[in-house]
Amino acid sequence: MHPQRKQRLIIILFMLSGIGVAVALLMTALEENINLFYTPKDIAAGKAPKHQSIRAGGMVVEGSVKRDQTSLVVQFDVSDGAENVTIEYDGILPDLFREGQGIVALGALNDDGIFVASEVLAKHDENYMPPEVKDALDKAHQDKAYKDGDASTTSGSEYGKKPANYNLGGQSYNADKGGE
Amino acid sequence: MWEALKRFYHRMGSPKWFFDISIKWSPWFLWIGSALMAVGVAWGLAFAPADYLQGNSFRIIYIHVPSALLSQSAYIMMAIAGLVGLVWKMKMAFVVSKVIAPIGATMAVMALLTGAIWGKPTWGTWWVWDARLTSMLVLLFLYFGVIALHNAIENEDMANKAASILAIVGTINIPIIKYSVEWWNTLHQPATITLTKKPTMAPEMFIPLVCTILGFYCWFAVWVIARTRNEVLWRERRTKWVKRYVSEHMQMTPSPASKGGR
């Protein structure tokens, strides 16, 4: 390569890597602020501030949704596989809200450790499939669970054979096993 | 092989050669792209089954994913062209780098808009400041920066250099967009399609998506070629071959005041 061209290339690459390192440091420093929500694990570890507007996210625990008979108040637990947080919400839930589905709630922790939400957003996962396939998969799971005498393998699954991996807070966990 | 590549590269450096040859490439991209889009859109919108959770609203994926992918690929192409221009002083590379910017910006706007339209029924909000959405917005602003530099600096050489440097530095944002859903907690879901794993999507939904993605890339090529040809005509306006070409193809004489045809 012509020495002058080589020099120009080196200068540009040097500049790029310098700025790249600066951005990487900045991103690492700001990690807490870039994360959209706290996971139940963070909240249990006391990383999340109380009485301050924050977001919490996780999978809605199967069978944990309790609705008030006379108002819109609803209470449910979210889990990241390791810990649970109880969320209380007074309002209309998004259409995609259901047990086993990921959600992100905006609100604040009260003294009892209950997360009082003012907004609940549904988190969609990366799986797309027609309803018939979903039914067939669920049925296959139930049959398998019946055969194995193991009721823990009934939740949603990735298209194909593997159980679903939900990505929460950078660490994937296996929803079927309830996390390790 | 290497010699042939080298010859191709040197030929690409000639605006006249590109101008003459590219008119032959365009129709291929146009027709293949149009066929792919027709198949992908018809299949995706009319025949693919609805999603078990989202129903029909998932169908916006057939525009959202291609435009989001293309906005990032276009950015990388723009930066590489800028780098070639800066290091090897290749005129044509700067031309390509310049003409890609508005196309990429259009794609980024489309990705953000279709994402918002999908987000409202799915998530329950138009917009959230999570890492994926924010980094895509940064990508759009980087495109705006490149376009602004090209327009703001009178001197063509200076404009080329400044815009190319911004384009190259901005590539840092591309891995951030890609890995944002893995590095941080986001509302946006992780990737459905990856090069290494089987897509987490039913095949009857996935194949039309592949068609629209390839269709978008073909149409992108048509658009880039057309804009490059216009830009070449403008930049080479003082050369004999352009003067001859223009006088052969136009009845009127071009007015020197207008930057017409762009």
Short mmCIF file of C-alpha atoms in Angstrom, two decimals:
data_model
loop_
_atom_site.label_atom_id
_atom_site.label_comp_id
_atom_site.label_asym_id
_atom_site.label_seq_id
_atom_site.Cartn_x
_atom_site.Cartn_y
_atom_site.Cartn_z
CA MET A 1 0.00 0.00 0.00
CA HIS A 2 1.15 3.51 -0.76
CA PRO A 3 2.68 4.96 2.46
CA GLN A 4 0.52 8.07 2.33
CA ARG A 5 -2.68 6.05 1.98
CA LYS A 6 -1.53 3.77 4.75
CA GLN A 7 -0.99 6.75 7.00
CA ARG A 8 -4.43 8.13 6.26
CA LEU A 9 -6.00 4.74 6.95
CA ILE A 10 -4.11 4.45 10.25
CA ILE A 11 -5.19 7.93 11.34
CA ILE A 12 -8.84 7.15 10.63
CA LEU A 13 -8.72 3.77 12.37
CA PHE A 14 -6.97 5.35 15.34
CA MET A 15 -9.65 8.02 15.58
CA LEU A 16 -12.40 5.42 15.28
CA SER A 17 -10.97 3.18 17.99
CA GLY A 18 -10.37 6.16 20.30
CA ILE A 19 -13.95 7.33 20.03
CA GLY A 20 -15.11 3.72 20.27
CA VAL A 21 -13.34 3.26 23.59
CA ALA A 22 -14.75 6.57 24.86
CA VAL A 23 -18.29 5.51 23.92
CA ALA A 24 -17.80 2.07 25.49
CA LEU A 25 -16.64 3.65 28.77
CA LEU A 26 -19.57 6.04 28.70
CA MET A 27 -22.03 3.21 28.11
CA THR A 28 -20.57 1.17 30.95
CA ALA A 29 -20.72 4.16 33.29
CA LEU A 30 -24.32 4.86 32.36
CA GLU A 31 -25.44 1.24 32.37
CA GLU A 32 -27.92 1.73 35.22
CA ASN A 33 -29.56 4.57 33.33
CA ILE A 34 -29.69 2.80 29.98
CA ASN A 35 -31.50 -0.21 31.41
CA LEU A 36 -35.17 0.45 30.88
CA PHE A 37 -36.34 -1.40 33.98
CA TYR A 38 -35.23 -3.04 37.21
CA THR A 39 -35.57 -6.82 37.39
CA PRO A 40 -37.14 -8.44 40.48
CA LYS A 41 -33.62 -9.59 41.38
CA ASP A 42 -32.39 -5.98 41.42
CA ILE A 43 -35.36 -4.97 43.58
CA ALA A 44 -34.82 -7.85 46.03
CA ALA A 45 -31.15 -6.88 46.28
CA GLY A 46 -32.18 -3.35 47.21
CA LYS A 47 -30.71 -1.75 44.09
CA ALA A 48 -33.97 -0.02 43.24
CA PRO A 49 -34.83 3.17 45.15
CA LYS A 50 -38.11 3.32 47.09
CA HIS A 51 -40.82 5.98 46.57
CA GLN A 52 -39.21 7.02 43.32
CA SER A 53 -40.60 6.67 39.86
CA ILE A 54 -38.92 3.63 38.31
CA ARG A 55 -39.75 0.80 35.94
CA ALA A 56 -39.90 -2.84 36.93
CA GLY A 57 -40.15 -5.75 34.52
CA GLY A 58 -40.50 -9.50 34.46
CA MET A 59 -42.71 -12.39 33.51
CA VAL A 60 -46.21 -12.47 35.01
CA VAL A 61 -46.25 -15.51 37.31
CA GLU A 62 -48.86 -18.14 36.37
CA GLY A 63 -51.84 -18.04 38.70
CA SER A 64 -50.77 -14.88 40.50
CA VAL A 65 -53.23 -12.43 38.91
CA LYS A 66 -55.87 -11.28 41.42
CA ARG A 67 -58.58 -8.89 40.26
CA ASP A 68 -60.70 -6.74 42.54
CA GLN A 69 -64.42 -7.52 42.06
CA THR A 70 -65.61 -3.90 42.26
CA SER A 71 -62.81 -1.87 40.66
CA LEU A 72 -60.09 -2.07 38.05
CA VAL A 73 -57.44 -2.77 40.68
CA VAL A 74 -55.38 -5.79 39.77
CA GLN A 75 -52.49 -7.39 41.62
CA PHE A 76 -49.97 -9.84 40.18
CA ASP A 77 -46.45 -11.10 40.70
CA VAL A 78 -43.64 -10.75 38.19
CA SER A 79 -40.59 -12.96 38.22
CA ASP A 80 -37.22 -13.10 36.53
CA GLY A 81 -36.74 -16.69 37.55
CA ALA A 82 -34.82 -15.78 40.68
CA GLU A 83 -37.07 -13.41 42.64
CA ASN A 84 -40.68 -12.19 42.63
CA VAL A 85 -42.12 -8.71 42.96
CA THR A 86 -45.79 -7.96 43.58
CA ILE A 87 -47.23 -5.27 41.36
CA GLU A 88 -50.48 -3.43 42.03
CA TYR A 89 -52.13 -1.53 39.20
CA ASP A 90 -55.35 0.44 38.87
CA GLY A 91 -56.22 0.75 35.20
CA ILE A 92 -56.73 -1.03 31.93
CA LEU A 93 -54.10 -3.62 31.12
CA PRO A 94 -52.72 -3.91 27.55
CA ASP A 95 -54.30 -6.53 25.27
CA LEU A 96 -51.21 -8.70 25.36
CA PHE A 97 -51.17 -8.88 29.15
CA ARG A 98 -51.51 -12.48 30.30
CA GLU A 99 -49.92 -14.95 32.64
CA GLY A 100 -46.53 -16.10 31.42
CA GLN A 101 -46.10 -12.92 29.34
CA GLY A 102 -43.37 -10.33 29.96
CA ILE A 103 -44.42 -6.87 31.17
CA VAL A 104 -42.75 -3.60 32.09
CA ALA A 105 -44.47 -1.42 34.69
CA LEU A 106 -43.87 2.24 35.57
CA GLY A 107 -44.43 3.14 39.20
CA ALA A 108 -42.82 3.20 42.64
CA LEU A 109 -42.01 0.77 45.42
CA ASN A 110 -43.88 1.37 48.66
CA ASP A 111 -42.72 0.49 52.19
CA ASP A 112 -44.22 -3.00 52.01
CA GLY A 113 -42.12 -3.77 48.94
CA ILE A 114 -45.19 -3.69 46.70
CA PHE A 115 -44.68 -1.97 43.36
CA VAL A 116 -47.56 0.44 42.76
CA ALA A 117 -47.76 0.93 39.00
CA SER A 118 -49.25 3.83 37.06
CA GLU A 119 -48.61 2.24 33.66
CA VAL A 120 -48.21 -1.35 32.51
CA LEU A 121 -46.69 -2.18 29.11
CA ALA A 122 -46.67 -5.62 27.55
CA LYS A 123 -43.31 -6.95 26.41
CA HIS A 124 -43.47 -9.08 23.31
CA ASP A 125 -40.96 -11.87 22.81
CA GLU A 126 -39.20 -12.82 19.58
CA ASN A 127 -41.52 -15.74 18.79
CA TYR A 128 -44.09 -15.55 16.02
CA MET A 129 -46.42 -18.40 15.17
CA PRO A 130 -49.97 -19.10 13.98
CA PRO A 131 -52.58 -20.01 16.64
CA GLU A 132 -52.88 -23.64 15.45
CA VAL A 133 -49.16 -24.18 15.93
CA LYS A 134 -49.33 -22.64 19.39
CA ASP A 135 -52.25 -24.95 20.32
CA ALA A 136 -50.41 -27.97 18.96
CA LEU A 137 -47.29 -27.04 20.91
CA ASP A 138 -49.23 -26.53 24.13
CA LYS A 139 -50.97 -29.85 23.64
CA ALA A 140 -47.69 -31.61 22.98
CA HIS A 141 -46.28 -30.08 26.14
CA GLN A 142 -49.27 -31.20 28.20
CA ASP A 143 -49.06 -34.72 26.82
CA LYS A 144 -45.40 -34.83 27.59
CA ALA A 145 -45.98 -33.44 31.06
CA TYR A 146 -48.69 -36.06 31.63
CA LYS A 147 -46.38 -38.82 30.50
CA ASP A 148 -43.45 -37.57 32.55
CA GLY A 149 -45.68 -36.86 35.52
CA ASP A 150 -44.14 -33.42 35.55
CA ALA A 151 -46.48 -30.44 35.44
CA SER A 152 -43.76 -27.85 35.16
CA THR A 153 -43.37 -28.13 31.40
CA THR A 154 -46.58 -26.42 30.33
CA SER A 155 -45.62 -22.86 29.55
CA GLY A 156 -45.08 -21.28 26.13
CA SER A 157 -42.32 -22.45 23.92
CA GLU A 158 -40.10 -21.25 21.15
CA TYR A 159 -41.19 -22.17 17.69
CA GLY A 160 -39.77 -25.62 17.31
CA LYS A 161 -38.55 -27.93 20.01
CA LYS A 162 -36.71 -25.88 22.55
CA PRO A 163 -38.45 -24.37 25.59
CA ALA A 164 -38.75 -20.59 25.58
CA ASN A 165 -35.86 -18.44 26.58
CA TYR A 166 -36.97 -15.09 27.79
CA ASN A 167 -34.42 -12.37 27.87
CA LEU A 168 -34.65 -10.28 30.98
CA GLY A 169 -31.95 -7.94 32.08
CA GLY A 170 -29.32 -9.35 29.82
CA GLN A 171 -29.52 -12.82 31.30
CA SER A 172 -31.70 -15.31 29.54
CA TYR A 173 -33.46 -17.78 31.68
CA ASN A 174 -35.38 -20.85 30.93
CA ALA A 175 -39.06 -20.24 31.62
CA ASP A 176 -39.89 -23.91 31.73
CA LYS A 177 -37.55 -24.62 34.56
CA GLY A 178 -38.47 -21.44 36.36
CA GLY A 179 -34.87 -20.32 36.16
CA GLU A 180 -31.79 -21.51 37.89
CA MET B 1 -9.27 -13.24 -9.84
CA TRP B 2 -7.44 -10.60 -7.82
CA GLU B 3 -6.41 -8.81 -11.02
CA ALA B 4 -10.02 -8.82 -12.26
CA LEU B 5 -11.22 -7.36 -8.96
CA LYS B 6 -8.52 -4.72 -9.14
CA ARG B 7 -9.53 -3.80 -12.66
CA PHE B 8 -13.17 -3.56 -11.60
CA TYR B 9 -12.17 -1.31 -8.70
CA HIS B 10 -10.19 0.99 -10.97
CA ARG B 11 -13.03 1.14 -13.47
CA MET B 12 -15.49 1.95 -10.68
CA GLY B 13 -13.31 4.97 -10.03
CA SER B 14 -14.28 6.36 -13.41
CA PRO B 15 -17.54 8.33 -13.28
CA LYS B 16 -18.06 7.93 -17.01
CA TRP B 17 -17.66 4.16 -16.89
CA PHE B 18 -20.13 3.88 -14.01
CA PHE B 19 -22.56 6.19 -15.76
CA ASP B 20 -22.48 4.09 -18.92
CA ILE B 21 -22.67 0.68 -17.28
CA SER B 22 -25.14 1.38 -14.43
CA ILE B 23 -28.05 1.99 -16.79
CA LYS B 24 -27.79 -1.68 -17.70
CA TRP B 25 -27.88 -2.84 -14.06
CA SER B 26 -30.90 -0.82 -12.97
CA PRO B 27 -33.67 -2.75 -14.79
CA TRP B 28 -32.48 -6.06 -13.29
CA PHE B 29 -32.65 -4.75 -9.76
CA LEU B 30 -35.96 -3.06 -10.49
CA TRP B 31 -37.72 -6.12 -11.90
CA ILE B 32 -36.30 -8.69 -9.49
CA GLY B 33 -37.01 -6.33 -6.59
CA SER B 34 -40.56 -5.65 -7.76
CA ALA B 35 -41.28 -9.36 -8.19
CA LEU B 36 -39.95 -10.11 -4.70
CA MET B 37 -41.96 -7.26 -3.19
CA ALA B 38 -45.16 -8.36 -4.96
CA VAL B 39 -44.77 -11.93 -3.70
CA GLY B 40 -43.70 -10.88 -0.20
CA VAL B 41 -46.42 -8.28 0.31
CA ALA B 42 -49.25 -10.41 -1.12
CA TRP B 43 -48.16 -13.47 0.83
CA GLY B 44 -47.43 -11.58 4.01
CA LEU B 45 -50.60 -9.50 4.09
CA ALA B 46 -53.14 -11.90 2.61
CA PHE B 47 -51.99 -15.48 3.03
CA ALA B 48 -49.67 -15.71 6.04
CA PRO B 49 -51.55 -16.76 9.19
CA ALA B 50 -52.21 -14.27 11.99
CA ASP B 51 -49.96 -14.45 15.04
CA TYR B 52 -51.31 -16.36 18.05
CA LEU B 53 -50.75 -13.42 20.38
CA GLN B 54 -50.70 -10.25 18.27
CA GLY B 55 -53.29 -11.20 15.65
CA ASN B 56 -53.02 -9.25 12.43
CA SER B 57 -50.99 -6.36 13.80
CA PHE B 58 -47.81 -8.43 13.48
CA ARG B 59 -48.03 -7.97 9.69
CA ILE B 60 -46.33 -4.58 9.95
CA ILE B 61 -43.15 -6.65 10.36
CA TYR B 62 -43.07 -6.99 6.55
CA ILE B 63 -42.18 -3.30 6.31
CA HIS B 64 -40.64 -2.67 9.71
CA VAL B 65 -37.88 -5.28 9.66
CA PRO B 66 -36.70 -4.64 6.05
CA SER B 67 -36.55 -0.88 6.60
CA ALA B 68 -34.75 -1.22 9.95
CA LEU B 69 -32.23 -3.66 8.49
CA LEU B 70 -31.66 -1.57 5.41
CA SER B 71 -31.23 1.66 7.38
CA GLN B 72 -28.31 0.02 9.21
CA SER B 73 -26.78 -1.68 6.14
CA ALA B 74 -27.04 1.57 4.21
CA TYR B 75 -25.20 3.33 7.01
CA ILE B 76 -22.36 0.81 6.88
CA MET B 77 -22.17 1.16 3.08
CA MET B 78 -22.11 4.96 3.40
CA ALA B 79 -19.26 4.76 5.95
CA ILE B 80 -17.22 2.27 3.89
CA ALA B 81 -17.64 4.42 0.78
CA GLY B 82 -16.54 7.43 2.83
CA LEU B 83 -13.48 5.54 4.08
CA VAL B 84 -12.50 4.48 0.55
CA GLY B 85 -12.91 8.08 -0.56
CA LEU B 86 -10.79 9.45 2.28
CA VAL B 87 -7.97 6.90 2.04
CA TRP B 88 -7.74 6.25 -1.70
CA LYS B 89 -9.06 9.66 -2.83
CA MET B 90 -11.63 7.99 -5.04
CA LYS B 91 -14.14 10.47 -6.43
CA MET B 92 -16.88 7.94 -7.06
CA ALA B 93 -16.76 6.67 -3.48
CA PHE B 94 -17.65 10.13 -2.17
CA VAL B 95 -20.52 10.32 -4.66
CA VAL B 96 -21.96 7.01 -3.46
CA SER B 97 -21.44 7.96 0.19
CA LYS B 98 -23.31 11.21 -0.34
CA VAL B 99 -26.29 9.80 -2.24
CA ILE B 100 -26.92 6.98 0.26
CA ALA B 101 -27.50 9.34 3.20
CA PRO B 102 -31.03 10.55 2.34
CA ILE B 103 -32.11 7.02 1.40
CA GLY B 104 -30.84 5.62 4.68
CA ALA B 105 -32.53 8.43 6.58
CA THR B 106 -35.81 7.59 4.84
CA MET B 107 -35.44 3.96 5.90
CA ALA B 108 -34.70 4.95 9.51
CA VAL B 109 -37.81 7.16 9.57
CA MET B 110 -39.87 4.28 8.18
CA ALA B 111 -38.51 1.87 10.77
CA LEU B 112 -39.25 4.30 13.62
CA LEU B 113 -42.76 5.11 12.35
CA THR B 114 -43.82 1.52 11.67
CA GLY B 115 -42.32 0.53 15.03
CA ALA B 116 -44.41 3.17 16.81
CA ILE B 117 -47.56 2.06 14.98
CA TRP B 118 -46.85 -1.54 16.02
CA GLY B 119 -45.88 -0.55 19.55
CA LYS B 120 -49.20 1.08 20.39
CA PRO B 121 -51.39 -2.05 20.06
CA THR B 122 -48.67 -4.47 21.21
CA TRP B 123 -46.86 -2.77 24.06
CA GLY B 124 -49.46 -0.15 24.86
CA THR B 125 -47.27 2.85 24.01
CA TRP B 126 -46.05 4.62 20.89
CA TRP B 127 -42.59 5.29 22.21
CA VAL B 128 -40.40 4.36 25.12
CA TRP B 129 -36.83 5.52 25.76
CA ASP B 130 -35.28 2.08 25.77
CA ALA B 131 -31.83 1.37 24.34
CA ARG B 132 -33.01 -0.05 20.98
CA LEU B 133 -35.44 2.75 20.16
CA THR B 134 -33.07 5.48 21.33
CA SER B 135 -30.09 4.13 19.37
CA MET B 136 -32.26 3.94 16.24
CA LEU B 137 -33.17 7.60 16.78
CA VAL B 138 -29.44 8.37 17.11
CA LEU B 139 -28.92 6.62 13.75
CA LEU B 140 -31.49 8.93 12.16
CA PHE B 141 -29.75 11.98 13.64
CA LEU B 142 -26.39 10.74 12.34
CA TYR B 143 -27.92 10.57 8.86
CA PHE B 144 -29.25 14.11 9.33
CA GLY B 145 -25.74 15.20 10.36
CA VAL B 146 -24.16 13.72 7.23
CA ILE B 147 -26.82 15.31 4.99
CA ALA B 148 -26.42 18.64 6.77
CA LEU B 149 -22.61 18.63 6.35
CA HIS B 150 -22.92 17.94 2.62
CA ASN B 151 -25.37 20.81 2.25
CA ALA B 152 -23.77 23.30 4.62
CA ILE B 153 -20.19 23.22 3.29
CA GLU B 154 -19.80 25.01 -0.03
CA ASN B 155 -16.47 23.46 -0.98
CA GLU B 156 -17.10 19.99 -2.35
CA ASP B 157 -13.81 18.48 -1.12
CA MET B 158 -14.29 19.83 2.39
CA ALA B 159 -17.88 18.63 2.49
CA ASN B 160 -16.84 15.16 1.34
CA LYS B 161 -14.17 14.89 4.03
CA ALA B 162 -16.27 16.23 6.88
CA ALA B 163 -19.31 14.12 6.04
CA SER B 164 -17.22 10.97 5.56
CA ILE B 165 -15.50 11.39 8.92
CA LEU B 166 -18.88 11.78 10.63
CA ALA B 167 -20.18 8.72 8.77
CA ILE B 168 -17.17 6.63 9.83
CA VAL B 169 -17.32 7.69 13.47
CA GLY B 170 -21.06 7.02 13.53
CA THR B 171 -20.54 3.33 12.73
CA ILE B 172 -19.90 2.89 16.46
CA ASN B 173 -23.67 3.19 16.81
CA ILE B 174 -24.36 0.16 14.59
CA PRO B 175 -23.21 -2.56 17.04
CA ILE B 176 -24.95 -0.60 19.79
CA ILE B 177 -28.25 -0.86 17.89
CA LYS B 178 -27.72 -4.55 17.19
CA TYR B 179 -26.74 -5.60 20.70
CA SER B 180 -28.88 -3.08 22.62
CA VAL B 181 -31.52 -5.75 23.22
CA GLU B 182 -28.91 -8.07 24.74
CA TRP B 183 -26.75 -5.66 26.71
CA TRP B 184 -29.55 -3.84 28.48
CA ASN B 185 -33.11 -4.36 29.66
CA THR B 186 -35.29 -3.11 26.86
CA LEU B 187 -38.96 -3.20 25.95
CA HIS B 188 -38.03 -4.19 22.41
CA GLN B 189 -37.74 -7.95 21.96
CA PRO B 190 -34.48 -9.67 20.95
CA ALA B 191 -33.86 -10.55 17.31
CA THR B 192 -36.16 -13.08 15.63
CA ILE B 193 -33.86 -13.57 12.65
CA THR B 194 -30.17 -14.20 13.16
CA LEU B 195 -27.56 -15.52 10.81
CA THR B 196 -26.49 -18.26 13.19
CA LYS B 197 -29.76 -19.68 14.52
CA LYS B 198 -33.05 -20.94 13.15
CA PRO B 199 -35.59 -18.08 13.06
CA THR B 200 -38.07 -18.12 15.95
CA MET B 201 -40.90 -17.65 13.51
CA ALA B 202 -43.18 -20.01 11.63
CA PRO B 203 -41.89 -20.66 8.05
CA GLU B 204 -45.15 -19.51 6.42
CA MET B 205 -44.62 -16.14 8.13
CA PHE B 206 -40.86 -16.08 7.65
CA ILE B 207 -40.52 -16.74 3.89
CA PRO B 208 -42.59 -13.67 2.85
CA LEU B 209 -40.42 -11.62 5.22
CA VAL B 210 -37.29 -12.82 3.42
CA CYS B 211 -38.94 -11.78 0.12
CA THR B 212 -39.67 -8.24 1.30
CA ILE B 213 -36.18 -7.89 2.81
CA LEU B 214 -34.51 -8.90 -0.49
CA GLY B 215 -37.00 -6.74 -2.39
CA PHE B 216 -36.06 -3.73 -0.26
CA TYR B 217 -32.37 -4.29 -0.99
CA CYS B 218 -33.03 -4.51 -4.75
CA TRP B 219 -35.09 -1.33 -4.73
CA PHE B 220 -32.39 0.30 -2.66
CA ALA B 221 -29.87 -0.57 -5.40
CA VAL B 222 -32.13 1.00 -8.05
CA TRP B 223 -32.49 4.13 -5.95
CA VAL B 224 -28.75 4.42 -5.24
CA ILE B 225 -27.88 3.95 -8.95
CA ALA B 226 -30.38 6.61 -10.03
CA ARG B 227 -29.17 9.12 -7.45
CA THR B 228 -25.50 8.34 -8.20
CA ARG B 229 -26.08 8.97 -11.92
CA ASN B 230 -27.66 12.34 -11.17
CA GLU B 231 -24.86 13.29 -8.82
CA VAL B 232 -22.22 12.20 -11.37
CA LEU B 233 -23.84 14.38 -14.03
CA TRP B 234 -23.78 17.33 -11.67
CA ARG B 235 -20.22 16.88 -10.42
CA GLU B 236 -18.83 16.17 -13.91
CA ARG B 237 -20.87 18.91 -15.55
CA ARG B 238 -17.78 20.65 -16.92
CA THR B 239 -16.42 17.59 -18.71
CA LYS B 240 -16.87 17.00 -22.41
CA TRP B 241 -18.69 13.68 -22.09
CA VAL B 242 -21.37 15.10 -19.82
CA LYS B 243 -21.88 18.10 -22.10
CA ARG B 244 -22.23 15.77 -25.03
CA TYR B 245 -24.57 13.44 -23.11
CA VAL B 246 -26.78 16.31 -22.01
CA SER B 247 -26.99 17.87 -25.45
CA GLU B 248 -27.87 14.49 -26.95
CA HIS B 249 -30.55 13.73 -24.37
CA MET B 250 -32.15 17.13 -23.92
CA GLN B 251 -33.64 19.57 -26.31
CA MET B 252 -33.10 22.60 -24.11
CA THR B 253 -29.80 23.88 -22.79
CA PRO B 254 -29.40 23.34 -19.02
CA SER B 255 -29.50 26.54 -17.03
CA PRO B 256 -26.33 27.01 -14.97
CA ALA B 257 -28.21 28.51 -12.02
CA SER B 258 -30.35 25.49 -11.19
CA LYS B 259 -28.97 22.38 -9.55
CA GLY B 260 -31.63 20.57 -11.54
CA GLY B 261 -32.24 16.88 -11.79
CA ARG B 262 -31.44 15.99 -8.24
#
